[in-house]
Amino acid sequence: MPATTKKNVLPSNTIEYQRTVINDMAGDLHSIFTGTAAINAASIQIAGADIGNISDVDDKTIYFYYGAFTTDISVSSPAKVAEIYSHEDATVDIDNGVTVTVDDQCALIISDKTSYEFFSTSTEQTNLQKIVGFADNIRTSIVADMTLGGKKRVGFIPVPSYASDVPVDIDDTFTMTVDDGAVLII
């Protein structure tokens, strides 16, 4: 039986770190039981507070930043600062009839990024060997219809620099759509 290390997950931890904790738990369960163990988490709650869906990645292939306003929103006290990670070739859109309000002494900042910033460790950016098989953190094959558009404005397919000869494939039966105002970075 494996020794399980307690991991503290805080609301400030990235979704990727939280996903890593869940995957580690699944690996431990797998080694305890015969057969396979799977944990599927659609959302995470910490201390009763819902911190959101695990939805900033499509099928472990495209990691993305949001950049659109579909409902009224305000940047105001006490937070006072709101930031959107974007890219110089992407747009941040405001739907018709939607109001974005930035109060005095507050700021809405759009920062251009050329890489995905939410990986908490380098091990989340590769598929390291685990107790059972290899981690399944990143993929370089698109095996489902995927779209960058709507709120998903900037997408990244991470390929480690030491694996630059590994191609990004799109299966012939699937479509990768990048709408106007969105950008995909490989």
Coordinates of C-alpha atoms in Angstrom, one line a residue:
M1 CA 0.0 0.0 0.0
P2 CA 1.5 3.4 -0.9
A3 CA 2.2 6.1 1.5
T4 CA -0.1 9.0 0.8
T5 CA 1.2 12.5 1.5
K6 CA -1.3 15.0 2.7
K7 CA -1.6 18.0 0.3
N8 CA -3.1 21.3 1.3
V9 CA -5.0 22.9 -1.5
L10 CA -5.7 26.6 -1.1
P11 CA -8.1 28.7 -3.1
S12 CA -5.0 30.6 -4.4
N13 CA -3.6 27.4 -5.9
T14 CA -4.0 27.1 -9.7
I15 CA -6.5 24.9 -11.3
E16 CA -3.6 22.8 -12.7
Y17 CA -2.2 22.3 -9.2
Q18 CA -5.6 21.2 -7.9
R19 CA -6.0 18.8 -10.9
T20 CA -2.5 17.4 -10.1
V21 CA -3.7 16.7 -6.5
I22 CA -6.7 14.9 -7.9
N23 CA -4.6 12.9 -10.3
D24 CA -2.2 11.9 -7.5
M25 CA -5.2 10.7 -5.4
A26 CA -6.4 8.6 -8.3
G27 CA -2.9 7.0 -8.6
D28 CA -2.9 6.2 -4.9
L29 CA -6.4 4.7 -5.2
H30 CA -5.4 2.7 -8.2
S31 CA -2.5 1.1 -6.4
I32 CA -4.9 0.1 -3.5
F33 CA -7.6 -1.5 -5.6
T34 CA -7.4 -4.0 -8.3
G35 CA -8.6 -2.7 -11.6
T36 CA -8.7 1.0 -12.3
A37 CA -9.7 3.9 -10.1
A38 CA -11.0 7.1 -11.7
I39 CA -11.9 10.4 -10.0
N40 CA -13.8 12.8 -12.2
A41 CA -14.1 16.3 -10.8
A42 CA -16.2 18.9 -12.6
S43 CA -15.8 21.5 -10.0
I44 CA -13.8 22.0 -6.8
Q45 CA -15.0 23.3 -3.4
I46 CA -12.6 24.4 -0.7
A47 CA -13.9 25.1 2.8
G48 CA -17.4 25.2 1.2
A49 CA -16.5 27.9 -1.3
D50 CA -16.9 27.0 -4.9
I51 CA -13.7 28.1 -6.7
G52 CA -15.0 27.2 -10.1
N53 CA -15.0 24.6 -12.8
I54 CA -11.9 23.0 -14.2
S55 CA -12.5 24.5 -17.6
D56 CA -9.4 26.5 -18.6
V57 CA -8.2 23.6 -20.7
D58 CA -9.8 21.6 -23.5
D59 CA -9.0 17.9 -23.4
K60 CA -5.5 18.5 -21.9
T61 CA -4.5 20.0 -25.3
I62 CA -5.4 23.7 -25.5
Y63 CA -4.9 25.8 -22.4
F64 CA -6.6 29.2 -22.7
Y65 CA -7.2 32.7 -21.4
Y66 CA -10.6 34.4 -21.4
G67 CA -11.1 37.7 -23.1
A68 CA -14.7 38.7 -23.5
F69 CA -17.5 40.3 -21.5
T70 CA -21.0 38.7 -21.9
T71 CA -22.6 40.2 -18.8
D72 CA -22.3 43.6 -17.0
I73 CA -19.3 43.8 -14.8
S74 CA -17.7 46.3 -12.5
V75 CA -14.1 46.8 -11.3
S76 CA -14.5 48.4 -7.9
S77 CA -13.4 48.4 -4.3
P78 CA -12.2 46.3 -2.5
A79 CA -10.4 44.5 -5.2
K80 CA -9.8 47.6 -7.4
V81 CA -7.6 45.8 -9.9
A82 CA -8.8 43.3 -12.6
E83 CA -6.5 41.8 -15.2
I84 CA -7.1 40.0 -18.5
Y85 CA -4.3 37.9 -19.9
S86 CA -4.5 38.2 -23.7
H87 CA -2.1 38.4 -26.7
E88 CA -1.3 41.2 -29.1
D89 CA -3.1 39.5 -31.9
A90 CA -6.3 38.7 -29.9
T91 CA -9.2 41.0 -29.1
V92 CA -11.1 41.5 -25.8
D93 CA -14.7 41.9 -26.8
I94 CA -17.7 43.5 -25.1
D95 CA -21.0 42.1 -26.2
N96 CA -23.7 44.5 -27.4
G97 CA -25.7 45.9 -24.5
V98 CA -23.1 44.9 -21.9
T99 CA -21.6 47.5 -19.7
V100 CA -18.0 47.3 -18.2
T101 CA -17.6 49.8 -15.4
V102 CA -14.2 50.8 -14.0
D103 CA -14.6 52.9 -10.8
D104 CA -12.3 55.9 -10.0
Q105 CA -9.0 54.7 -8.6
C106 CA -9.5 51.2 -10.0
A107 CA -7.9 49.6 -13.1
L108 CA -8.8 47.1 -15.7
I109 CA -5.5 45.9 -17.3
I110 CA -5.1 43.8 -20.4
S111 CA -1.7 42.1 -20.4
D112 CA -0.2 40.5 -23.5
K113 CA 1.2 37.0 -22.9
T114 CA 3.1 34.7 -25.1
S115 CA 3.0 31.6 -22.8
Y116 CA 0.5 30.0 -20.5
E117 CA 1.1 31.4 -17.0
F118 CA -1.0 29.1 -14.8
F119 CA 1.2 26.1 -14.6
S120 CA 2.4 26.0 -11.0
T121 CA 5.3 23.7 -11.6
S122 CA 7.4 22.4 -14.5
T123 CA 6.1 18.9 -13.9
E124 CA 2.6 20.0 -15.0
Q125 CA 4.0 20.9 -18.4
T126 CA 5.1 17.4 -19.3
N127 CA 4.0 13.7 -18.8
L128 CA 6.4 12.4 -16.1
Q129 CA 6.4 8.7 -15.1
K130 CA 4.1 8.1 -12.1
I131 CA 3.4 5.1 -9.9
V132 CA 1.2 3.7 -12.6
G133 CA 2.2 4.7 -16.1
F134 CA 2.9 8.2 -17.2
A135 CA 1.1 11.4 -16.2
D136 CA -1.5 12.7 -18.7
N137 CA -1.0 16.4 -18.2
I138 CA -0.5 17.6 -21.8
R139 CA -1.4 16.3 -25.3
T140 CA -0.2 17.3 -28.7
S141 CA -3.0 15.7 -30.7
I142 CA -6.4 17.2 -31.3
V143 CA -8.8 14.3 -31.1
A144 CA -12.1 16.3 -30.7
D145 CA -13.7 19.3 -32.3
M146 CA -12.3 22.4 -30.6
T147 CA -12.9 26.1 -30.9
L148 CA -11.2 29.2 -29.7
G149 CA -13.9 31.8 -29.8
G150 CA -16.5 33.4 -27.5
K151 CA -14.8 34.0 -24.2
K152 CA -11.9 31.7 -25.0
R153 CA -9.6 34.2 -26.9
V154 CA -6.0 33.0 -26.5
G155 CA -5.1 29.3 -26.6
F156 CA -1.8 27.6 -26.0
I157 CA -0.7 24.0 -26.9
P158 CA 2.3 23.5 -24.7
V159 CA 5.1 21.5 -26.3
P160 CA 8.3 21.2 -24.1
S161 CA 11.3 22.9 -25.8
Y162 CA 13.2 19.6 -25.6
A163 CA 10.5 17.9 -27.6
S164 CA 10.4 20.4 -30.5
D165 CA 10.4 17.6 -33.1
V166 CA 7.0 16.4 -31.7
P167 CA 4.3 17.6 -34.1
V168 CA 0.9 18.9 -33.1
D169 CA -1.6 16.8 -35.0
I170 CA -5.2 17.3 -35.9
D171 CA -7.0 14.0 -36.6
D172 CA -8.6 14.1 -40.0
T173 CA -12.1 13.6 -38.6
F174 CA -12.0 16.6 -36.2
T175 CA -11.9 20.4 -36.7
M176 CA -9.9 23.0 -34.9
T177 CA -11.6 26.4 -35.3
V178 CA -9.9 29.7 -34.4
D179 CA -12.5 32.5 -34.7
D180 CA -11.7 36.1 -35.6
G181 CA -10.1 37.9 -32.7
A182 CA -8.8 34.7 -31.2
V183 CA -5.2 33.3 -31.5
L184 CA -3.7 29.8 -31.0
I185 CA 0.0 29.6 -30.0
I186 CA 2.0 26.4 -30.3

